[in-house]
Amino acid sequence: MSGKANPFESLQSQIDSAAVHLDIESDVLDRLKHPERVLETNLSIELDDGRLERFKAFRSQFNGDRGPYKGGIRYHPGVTRDEVKALSGWMVYKCAVVNIPYGGGKGGIVIDPAEYSASELERLTRAFATELRPFIGEDRDIPAPDVNTGQREMNWIKDTYELLENTTEPGVITGKAIESGGSEGRVEATGRSTMIAAREAFNYLDKPIEGARVAVQGYGNAGWIAANLLEEIGATVVAVSDSSGAIYAEDGFDTAAVKSFKNETGTVSDYEDADEEFTNEDLLTLNVDLLVPAALENAIDGDLAEDVDADVIAEAANGPLTPEADEVLTERDVHVIPDILANAGGVTVSYFEWVQNRQRFYWSEERVNEELETIICNAFDDLTSTYEAHDIENFRTAAYVVAIQRVVNAFEEGGTFP
Ligand SMILES: NC(=O)C1=CN([C@@H]2O[C@H](COP(=O)(O)OP(=O)(O)OC[C@H]3O[C@@H](n4cnc5c(N)ncnc54)[C@H](O)[C@@H]3O)[C@@H](O)[C@H]2O)C=CC1
Ligand SMILES: O=C(O)CCC(=O)C(=O)O
């Protein structure tokens, strides 16, 4: 996690901004701002050289009013208890804004996975799955991938859970490999919803997406797919970055070629067809039509927001803007498509995966993408009609108004979503 803002306080401030537009009792509001429970555990595993090492891990279950807790597991040295709490809260409102029947959860292990072997990571992941076992289940809490985790880790968790429970329950986790019960389209889903949300926003704002100049911060699962699909619909991706630095091409990148280069070398820096290399800060303040932060929280704070030179920001990452940045950008008339909508494709296709697992009936990629398109477009329409009807200051607050109302309705109806 970069920057100084505490992401849990950012979440609470986003909820407060929306509550102004809603008629919610203060005790109910207070409940919406705190996790129901947080598991904190120490995982000791044997390293390849025989030593033991201890890793701190968390799982936060924020709110289950609309269904089982749902959300990814992150492996990163910057993971903290408050970060996991914030990420689990964002999941609650994300699932509500796209209207899928889940609450929100999130987990993390404090580790730089690049420093460990595959067998060490497997032992650690299986140890975490063993700790999580009593708290998860297809109707209880359903983890998924996030930063530095993917199909491999999800398969290890599923396998450990099923061995311990002596059952077959692929819906206990999503983001699995296809052969283990994963869904077509899940790997691409986060970047796909970012593209759809950006396309809808440009349409709403009467700006052409064809030829729009795009900068993407973070070239992992979410960022590279968003870049690739935006290129596919005619935008020009002029800048991309990862933790090693940023690169620029005036006429736009062949995003798939940059990805192949990153796969080979581990970074986007030194990519031969770039016009220039610069810093991540330069990328965030580049003159573009669309900026896509797709790395970590707090990428843009209030000071940096003064220098942002984009018309629209689509948040593929969770929490990339601080509340101060939001204030500055609203003032400057920069439209921000919030994370809880822009990156909701990931959890939406996780929902499709869970449905397919439970029915033991698997969909084509075409069907997955069509259903995803419908859900994200409907959510964008809900957002903009609320934005207009209540004369709300920005898209983020409008999204929270829609989402909070749905959570409160479920709570007041006295139980979980069917
Ligand atoms: N994977 C998923 O399904 C979903 C991911 N997200 C969010 O998207 C964001 C990225 O996640 P993934 O793409 O899955 O992770 P990832 O691990 O595949 O990629 C992260 C990328 O960010 C880069 N990065 C890290 N720090 C950076 C910095 N300071 N400046 C520039 N680049 C930096 C890394 O080098 C890497 O390219 C996170 O906020 C995550 O929570 C949100 C919804 C679903
Ligand atoms: O696929 C999921 O269940 C959750 C993905 C996730 O962690 C997120 O949307 O931030």
Coordinates of C-alpha atoms and ligand atoms in Angstrom, one line a residue:
M1 CA 0.0 0.0 0.0
S2 CA 1.4 3.4 -1.0
G3 CA 0.7 6.8 0.4
K4 CA -0.5 7.9 3.8
A5 CA -4.3 7.7 3.9
N6 CA -5.7 4.8 6.0
P7 CA -8.0 2.9 3.6
F8 CA -10.4 1.9 6.3
E9 CA -11.0 5.6 7.1
S10 CA -11.4 6.3 3.4
L11 CA -14.1 3.7 3.2
Q12 CA -15.9 5.2 6.2
S13 CA -15.7 8.7 4.7
Q14 CA -17.1 7.4 1.4
I15 CA -20.1 5.9 3.4
D16 CA -20.6 9.2 5.3
S17 CA -20.6 11.2 2.0
A18 CA -23.4 9.0 0.7
A19 CA -25.4 8.9 3.9
V20 CA -26.0 12.7 3.6
H21 CA -28.3 11.8 0.6
L22 CA -30.1 8.9 2.5
D23 CA -32.6 8.7 5.3
I24 CA -30.7 6.3 7.5
E25 CA -30.7 6.1 11.3
S26 CA -27.3 6.8 12.9
D27 CA -27.2 3.4 14.6
V28 CA -27.8 1.6 11.3
L29 CA -25.2 3.8 9.6
D30 CA -22.7 2.9 12.3
R31 CA -23.2 -0.8 11.6
L32 CA -22.6 -0.2 7.9
K33 CA -19.1 1.2 8.7
H34 CA -17.6 -1.7 10.7
P35 CA -16.8 -5.3 9.9
E36 CA -18.8 -8.0 11.6
R37 CA -15.6 -10.0 12.4
V38 CA -11.9 -10.1 11.5
L39 CA -9.8 -13.3 11.8
E40 CA -6.1 -12.6 12.5
T41 CA -3.8 -15.5 12.5
N42 CA -0.1 -16.4 12.4
L43 CA 0.9 -19.0 9.9
S44 CA 4.2 -20.8 10.6
I45 CA 5.5 -22.8 7.7
E46 CA 8.7 -24.7 7.0
L47 CA 10.9 -23.0 4.3
D48 CA 12.8 -25.0 1.8
D49 CA 16.0 -24.7 3.9
G50 CA 14.2 -26.3 6.9
R51 CA 13.8 -23.0 8.9
L52 CA 10.3 -22.0 10.2
E53 CA 8.9 -18.6 9.2
R54 CA 5.8 -16.9 10.6
F55 CA 3.4 -14.9 8.4
K56 CA 0.6 -12.8 9.6
A57 CA -2.7 -13.3 7.8
F58 CA -6.2 -11.8 8.0
R59 CA -9.8 -12.5 6.8
S60 CA -12.4 -9.8 7.3
Q61 CA -16.1 -10.6 7.0
F62 CA -17.6 -7.1 6.8
N63 CA -21.3 -7.6 6.2
G64 CA -23.5 -10.5 5.3
D65 CA -26.9 -8.9 5.0
R66 CA -27.2 -9.6 1.3
G67 CA -25.6 -13.1 1.2
P68 CA -22.4 -15.0 2.0
Y69 CA -19.2 -12.9 2.4
K70 CA -17.3 -12.6 -0.9
G71 CA -14.0 -11.3 -1.8
G72 CA -10.4 -11.9 -2.7
I73 CA -7.2 -12.9 -0.9
R74 CA -4.1 -10.7 -1.4
Y75 CA -0.4 -11.6 -0.9
H76 CA 1.6 -8.4 -0.4
P77 CA 4.1 -7.0 2.1
G78 CA 1.9 -3.9 2.6
V79 CA -1.2 -5.9 3.8
T80 CA -2.5 -4.6 7.2
R81 CA -5.6 -5.3 9.3
D82 CA -7.1 -1.9 8.3
E83 CA -6.4 -2.5 4.6
V84 CA -8.2 -5.8 4.7
K85 CA -11.1 -4.3 6.6
A86 CA -11.4 -1.6 4.0
L87 CA -11.2 -4.0 1.1
S88 CA -13.9 -6.2 2.7
G89 CA -16.2 -3.2 3.1
W90 CA -15.6 -2.1 -0.5
M91 CA -16.7 -5.7 -1.5
V92 CA -20.1 -5.2 0.4
Y93 CA -20.9 -2.1 -1.6
K94 CA -19.5 -3.5 -4.9
C95 CA -21.7 -6.6 -4.7
A96 CA -24.7 -4.3 -3.8
V97 CA -24.1 -1.8 -6.6
V98 CA -24.1 -4.6 -9.2
N99 CA -26.9 -6.3 -7.3
I100 CA -25.4 -9.8 -6.9
P101 CA -26.5 -11.8 -3.8
Y102 CA -23.4 -11.4 -1.7
G103 CA -22.0 -9.6 1.3
G104 CA -18.4 -8.6 1.5
G105 CA -15.2 -10.1 2.8
K106 CA -11.4 -9.9 2.0
G107 CA -8.3 -11.6 3.1
G108 CA -4.6 -11.1 2.9
I109 CA -1.2 -12.4 3.9
V110 CA 1.7 -10.1 4.7
I111 CA 4.3 -11.5 2.3
D112 CA 6.3 -10.6 -0.8
P113 CA 5.6 -13.7 -2.8
A114 CA 8.4 -13.0 -5.2
E115 CA 10.9 -13.9 -2.4
Y116 CA 9.5 -17.5 -1.9
S117 CA 9.5 -20.7 -4.0
A118 CA 6.3 -22.3 -5.4
S119 CA 6.5 -25.1 -2.8
E120 CA 6.8 -22.6 0.1
L121 CA 3.8 -20.6 -1.3
E122 CA 1.9 -23.9 -1.6
R123 CA 2.6 -24.8 2.1
L124 CA 1.6 -21.3 3.2
T125 CA -1.6 -21.2 1.1
R126 CA -2.6 -24.6 2.4
A127 CA -1.9 -23.5 6.0
F128 CA -4.1 -20.5 5.4
A129 CA -6.9 -22.6 3.9
T130 CA -6.7 -24.9 7.0
E131 CA -7.1 -21.8 9.3
L132 CA -10.0 -20.5 7.1
R133 CA -11.8 -23.8 6.9
P134 CA -14.3 -23.2 9.7
F135 CA -15.1 -19.7 8.4
I136 CA -15.6 -20.4 4.7
G137 CA -18.0 -22.5 2.6
E138 CA -20.2 -21.9 -0.5
D139 CA -23.0 -20.4 1.7
R140 CA -20.7 -18.8 4.3
D141 CA -17.7 -17.0 2.8
I142 CA -16.3 -17.5 -0.7
P143 CA -12.7 -16.3 -1.3
A144 CA -11.2 -15.4 -4.7
P145 CA -8.0 -14.0 -6.2
D146 CA -6.6 -10.5 -5.7
V147 CA -3.2 -8.9 -5.9
N148 CA -0.4 -11.6 -6.4
T149 CA -2.9 -14.6 -6.2
G150 CA -4.6 -16.4 -9.0
Q151 CA -5.8 -19.8 -10.2
R152 CA -2.9 -21.7 -8.7
E153 CA -3.6 -20.4 -5.1
M154 CA -7.4 -20.8 -5.5
N155 CA -6.9 -24.5 -6.6
W156 CA -4.7 -25.1 -3.5
I157 CA -7.4 -23.6 -1.3
K158 CA -10.2 -25.6 -2.9
D159 CA -8.2 -28.8 -2.6
T160 CA -7.3 -28.3 1.0
Y161 CA -10.8 -27.4 2.0
E162 CA -12.3 -30.4 0.2
L163 CA -9.7 -32.8 1.7
L164 CA -10.5 -31.5 5.2
E165 CA -14.2 -31.5 4.7
N166 CA -14.2 -34.9 2.8
T167 CA -16.5 -33.4 0.2
T168 CA -16.7 -31.9 -3.3
E169 CA -17.5 -28.2 -3.0
P170 CA -16.0 -26.2 -5.9
G171 CA -18.2 -23.2 -5.1
V172 CA -16.2 -22.7 -1.8
I173 CA -13.8 -20.5 -3.8
T174 CA -13.8 -18.8 -7.2
G175 CA -11.2 -17.8 -9.7
K176 CA -10.1 -21.4 -10.1
A177 CA -8.6 -22.9 -13.2
I178 CA -11.2 -24.1 -15.7
E179 CA -10.2 -27.7 -15.1
S180 CA -10.9 -27.3 -11.4
G181 CA -14.4 -25.8 -11.9
G182 CA -13.4 -22.2 -12.9
S183 CA -15.4 -20.1 -15.3
E184 CA -14.6 -18.9 -18.8
G185 CA -14.0 -15.2 -18.7
R186 CA -13.1 -14.9 -15.0
V187 CA -9.4 -14.0 -15.7
E188 CA -10.5 -11.2 -18.0
A189 CA -13.5 -10.1 -16.1
T190 CA -12.1 -7.2 -13.9
G191 CA -10.4 -5.5 -16.9
R192 CA -13.6 -6.2 -19.0
S193 CA -15.8 -4.4 -16.6
T194 CA -13.4 -1.5 -16.4
M195 CA -13.6 -1.2 -20.2
I196 CA -17.4 -1.5 -20.2
A197 CA -17.8 1.1 -17.5
A198 CA -15.4 3.5 -19.2
R199 CA -17.2 3.0 -22.6
E200 CA -20.5 3.7 -20.9
A201 CA -19.2 6.8 -19.1
F202 CA -17.7 8.2 -22.3
N203 CA -21.1 7.6 -24.0
Y204 CA -22.9 9.3 -21.1
L205 CA -20.6 12.3 -21.2
D206 CA -20.8 12.5 -25.0
K207 CA -17.1 11.9 -25.6
P208 CA -15.8 9.4 -28.2
I209 CA -14.0 6.4 -26.8
E210 CA -12.5 5.7 -30.3
G211 CA -9.2 7.5 -30.4
A212 CA -9.3 8.4 -26.7
R213 CA -5.8 8.6 -25.2
V214 CA -5.5 6.2 -22.2
A215 CA -2.9 5.8 -19.5
V216 CA -2.9 2.6 -17.3
Q217 CA -1.1 2.4 -14.0
G218 CA -0.3 -1.3 -13.1
Y219 CA 0.0 -4.0 -15.8
G220 CA -1.2 -7.0 -13.9
N221 CA -4.4 -8.9 -14.3
A222 CA -6.8 -5.9 -14.0
G223 CA -4.6 -3.3 -15.8
W224 CA -3.4 -5.3 -18.8
I225 CA -6.8 -6.7 -19.7
A226 CA -8.4 -3.2 -19.4
A227 CA -5.7 -1.8 -21.6
N228 CA -6.1 -4.6 -24.1
L229 CA -9.9 -4.3 -24.3
L230 CA -9.8 -0.5 -24.5
E231 CA -7.4 -0.9 -27.4
E232 CA -9.8 -3.4 -29.0
I233 CA -12.7 -0.8 -28.9
G234 CA -10.5 1.8 -30.6
A235 CA -8.9 3.7 -27.7
T236 CA -5.1 4.5 -27.9
V237 CA -3.1 3.3 -24.9
V238 CA -0.3 5.8 -24.8
A239 CA 1.2 5.0 -21.3
V240 CA 1.4 1.9 -19.1
S241 CA 3.4 1.1 -15.9
D242 CA 4.1 -1.4 -13.3
S243 CA 6.1 -1.3 -10.1
S244 CA 9.4 -1.0 -12.1
G245 CA 8.3 2.2 -13.9
A246 CA 6.3 3.7 -16.7
I247 CA 6.6 3.8 -20.5
Y248 CA 5.1 6.1 -23.1
A249 CA 4.3 5.8 -26.9
E250 CA 2.8 8.8 -28.6
D251 CA 1.0 6.6 -31.2
G252 CA -0.1 4.0 -28.7
F253 CA 1.1 0.6 -27.6
D254 CA 0.3 -2.8 -29.0
T255 CA -0.9 -3.9 -25.5
A256 CA -0.5 -7.6 -26.2
A257 CA 3.1 -7.2 -27.3
V258 CA 3.8 -5.2 -24.1
K259 CA 2.2 -8.1 -22.1
S260 CA 4.4 -10.7 -23.8
F261 CA 7.5 -8.5 -23.1
K262 CA 6.4 -8.3 -19.4
N263 CA 5.9 -12.1 -19.3
E264 CA 9.4 -12.6 -20.6
T265 CA 11.3 -10.0 -18.6
G266 CA 9.1 -9.5 -15.5
T267 CA 8.6 -5.7 -16.2
V268 CA 7.2 -3.3 -18.8
S269 CA 10.4 -1.0 -18.4
D270 CA 12.9 -1.3 -21.3
Y271 CA 10.1 -2.3 -23.7
E272 CA 11.8 -1.6 -27.1
D273 CA 8.9 0.1 -28.9
A274 CA 8.4 2.8 -26.2
D275 CA 9.2 6.4 -27.1
E276 CA 10.2 7.2 -23.5
E277 CA 10.5 5.9 -20.0
F278 CA 9.2 7.9 -17.1
T279 CA 7.9 7.6 -13.5
N280 CA 4.6 6.4 -12.2
E281 CA 3.9 10.0 -11.1
D282 CA 4.4 11.3 -14.6
L283 CA 1.9 8.7 -15.8
L284 CA -0.7 9.8 -13.3
T285 CA -0.4 13.4 -14.4
L286 CA -0.2 12.8 -18.2
N287 CA -2.5 14.7 -20.5
V288 CA -5.0 11.9 -21.4
D289 CA -8.7 11.4 -21.9
L290 CA -8.9 8.4 -19.6
L291 CA -6.7 7.4 -16.7
V292 CA -7.0 3.8 -15.3
P293 CA -5.3 3.3 -12.0
A294 CA -5.0 -0.5 -11.7
A295 CA -2.4 -1.0 -9.0
L296 CA -3.0 -0.4 -5.3
E297 CA -4.7 2.0 -2.9
N298 CA -3.8 5.7 -2.5
A299 CA -2.2 6.1 -5.9
I300 CA -3.6 9.6 -6.1
D301 CA -3.9 11.9 -3.1
G302 CA -5.2 15.4 -2.8
D303 CA -1.9 17.1 -3.9
L304 CA -1.4 14.8 -6.9
A305 CA -5.1 15.2 -7.9
E306 CA -4.4 18.9 -8.5
D307 CA -2.0 17.8 -11.3
V308 CA -4.2 15.1 -12.8
D309 CA -4.8 15.9 -16.5
A310 CA -7.4 13.4 -17.5
D311 CA -11.1 13.9 -18.2
V312 CA -12.2 10.6 -16.8
I313 CA -10.7 8.1 -14.3
A314 CA -11.8 4.5 -14.3
E315 CA -10.7 2.8 -11.1
A316 CA -9.7 -0.8 -11.9
A317 CA -7.9 -0.9 -8.6
N318 CA -9.6 -0.8 -5.2
G319 CA -9.3 2.5 -3.4
P320 CA -6.7 4.2 -5.7
L321 CA -8.0 7.7 -4.8
T322 CA -8.0 9.2 -1.3
P323 CA -11.1 11.1 -0.2
E324 CA -9.1 14.4 -0.6
A325 CA -8.3 13.4 -4.2
D326 CA -12.1 12.9 -4.7
E327 CA -12.8 16.3 -3.4
V328 CA -10.3 18.0 -5.7
L329 CA -11.3 16.0 -8.7
T330 CA -15.0 16.7 -8.2
E331 CA -14.2 20.4 -7.9
R332 CA -12.1 20.2 -11.1
D333 CA -15.0 18.3 -12.9
V334 CA -13.0 15.2 -13.5
H335 CA -15.4 12.3 -13.6
V336 CA -14.4 9.2 -11.6
I337 CA -16.0 5.8 -12.3
P338 CA -15.6 4.3 -8.8
D339 CA -13.9 1.0 -8.1
I340 CA -17.1 -0.6 -6.7
L341 CA -18.5 -0.4 -10.3
A342 CA -15.5 -0.2 -12.6
N343 CA -13.8 -3.4 -11.2
A344 CA -17.0 -5.2 -10.3
G345 CA -16.6 -7.6 -13.3
G346 CA -14.2 -9.8 -11.2
V347 CA -16.7 -10.5 -8.5
T348 CA -19.6 -10.7 -11.0
V349 CA -18.0 -13.5 -13.0
S350 CA -17.0 -15.1 -9.7
Y351 CA -20.8 -15.1 -9.0
F352 CA -21.3 -16.8 -12.4
E353 CA -18.6 -19.3 -11.5
W354 CA -20.3 -20.1 -8.2
V355 CA -23.7 -20.5 -9.9
Q356 CA -22.1 -22.8 -12.5
N357 CA -20.4 -24.8 -9.7
R358 CA -23.7 -25.2 -7.8
Q359 CA -25.6 -26.3 -10.9
R360 CA -22.7 -28.4 -12.3
F361 CA -23.7 -26.8 -15.6
Y362 CA -21.0 -24.7 -17.4
W363 CA -21.5 -21.7 -19.7
S364 CA -19.7 -20.6 -22.8
E365 CA -17.4 -17.6 -22.7
E366 CA -19.8 -15.8 -25.0
R367 CA -22.6 -16.2 -22.4
V368 CA -20.4 -15.1 -19.5
N369 CA -19.4 -11.9 -21.4
E370 CA -23.0 -11.2 -22.4
E371 CA -24.3 -11.6 -18.9
L372 CA -21.5 -9.4 -17.5
E373 CA -22.2 -6.7 -20.1
T374 CA -25.9 -6.6 -19.0
I375 CA -25.0 -6.4 -15.3
I376 CA -22.4 -3.6 -15.6
C377 CA -24.6 -1.6 -18.0
N378 CA -27.6 -1.9 -15.7
A379 CA -25.4 -0.8 -12.7
F380 CA -24.1 2.1 -14.6
D381 CA -27.7 3.2 -15.5
D382 CA -28.7 2.9 -11.8
L383 CA -25.7 5.0 -10.9
T384 CA -26.4 7.8 -13.4
S385 CA -30.2 7.9 -12.7
T386 CA -29.5 8.3 -9.0
Y387 CA -26.8 10.9 -9.7
E388 CA -29.3 12.9 -11.7
A389 CA -32.4 12.4 -9.5
H390 CA -30.7 13.4 -6.3
D391 CA -28.3 16.0 -7.8
I392 CA -25.3 14.1 -6.3
E393 CA -21.9 15.6 -6.4
N394 CA -20.0 12.8 -8.1
F395 CA -20.3 9.2 -9.5
R396 CA -18.8 7.6 -6.4
T397 CA -21.3 9.0 -4.0
A398 CA -24.1 8.1 -6.4
A399 CA -22.8 4.5 -6.5
Y400 CA -22.7 4.4 -2.7
V401 CA -26.2 5.8 -2.4
V402 CA -27.5 2.9 -4.6
A403 CA -25.5 0.3 -2.8
I404 CA -26.1 1.4 0.8
Q405 CA -29.8 1.6 0.2
R406 CA -29.8 -2.0 -1.0
V407 CA -27.8 -3.2 2.0
V408 CA -30.1 -1.3 4.4
N409 CA -33.2 -2.7 2.6
A410 CA -31.9 -6.3 3.1
F411 CA -31.0 -5.6 6.8
E412 CA -34.4 -4.0 7.5
E413 CA -36.2 -6.9 5.8
G414 CA -34.5 -8.9 8.5
G415 CA -32.2 -11.3 6.8
T416 CA -30.1 -12.4 4.0
F417 CA -30.8 -12.2 0.3
P418 CA -32.1 -15.5 -1.2
Ligands
LIG1 N1 -7.7 -9.7 -9.8 C1 -9.0 -9.4 -9.6 O1 -9.9 -10.1 -10.0 C2 -9.4 -8.1 -9.1 C3 -8.5 -7.1 -8.7 N2 -8.9 -5.9 -8.3 C4 -7.9 -4.8 -7.9 O2 -7.1 -4.5 -9.0 C5 -5.9 -4.0 -8.5 C6 -4.8 -4.8 -9.2 O3 -5.0 -6.2 -8.9 P1 -4.5 -7.3 -9.9 O4 -4.3 -6.8 -11.3 O5 -5.3 -8.5 -9.6 O6 -3.0 -7.6 -9.3 P2 -1.7 -8.1 -10.0 O7 -0.8 -8.6 -8.9 O8 -2.0 -9.0 -11.2 O9 -1.1 -6.8 -10.7 C7 -0.7 -5.6 -9.9 C8 0.1 -4.8 -10.9 O10 0.3 -3.5 -10.2 C9 1.7 -3.2 -10.4 N3 2.1 -2.2 -9.3 C10 2.2 -2.4 -8.0 N4 2.6 -1.2 -7.4 C11 2.6 -0.3 -8.4 C12 2.9 1.1 -8.4 N5 3.2 1.7 -7.3 N6 2.9 1.7 -9.6 C13 2.5 1.1 -10.7 N7 2.3 -0.2 -10.7 C14 2.3 -0.9 -9.6 C15 2.4 -4.5 -10.3 O11 3.7 -4.4 -10.8 C16 1.5 -5.3 -11.2 O12 1.8 -5.1 -12.5 C17 -5.9 -4.2 -7.0 O13 -6.4 -3.0 -6.4 C18 -7.0 -5.3 -6.8 O14 -7.6 -5.2 -5.5 C19 -10.2 -5.6 -8.2 C20 -11.2 -6.5 -8.5 C21 -10.9 -7.8 -8.9
LIG2 O1 -14.0 -12.4 -7.4 C1 -14.2 -12.1 -6.2 O2 -15.0 -12.7 -5.5 C2 -13.7 -10.9 -5.5 C3 -12.7 -10.1 -6.3 C4 -12.1 -9.0 -5.5 O3 -11.5 -9.3 -4.5 C5 -12.5 -7.6 -5.7 O4 -13.4 -7.3 -6.4 O5 -11.8 -6.7 -5.1

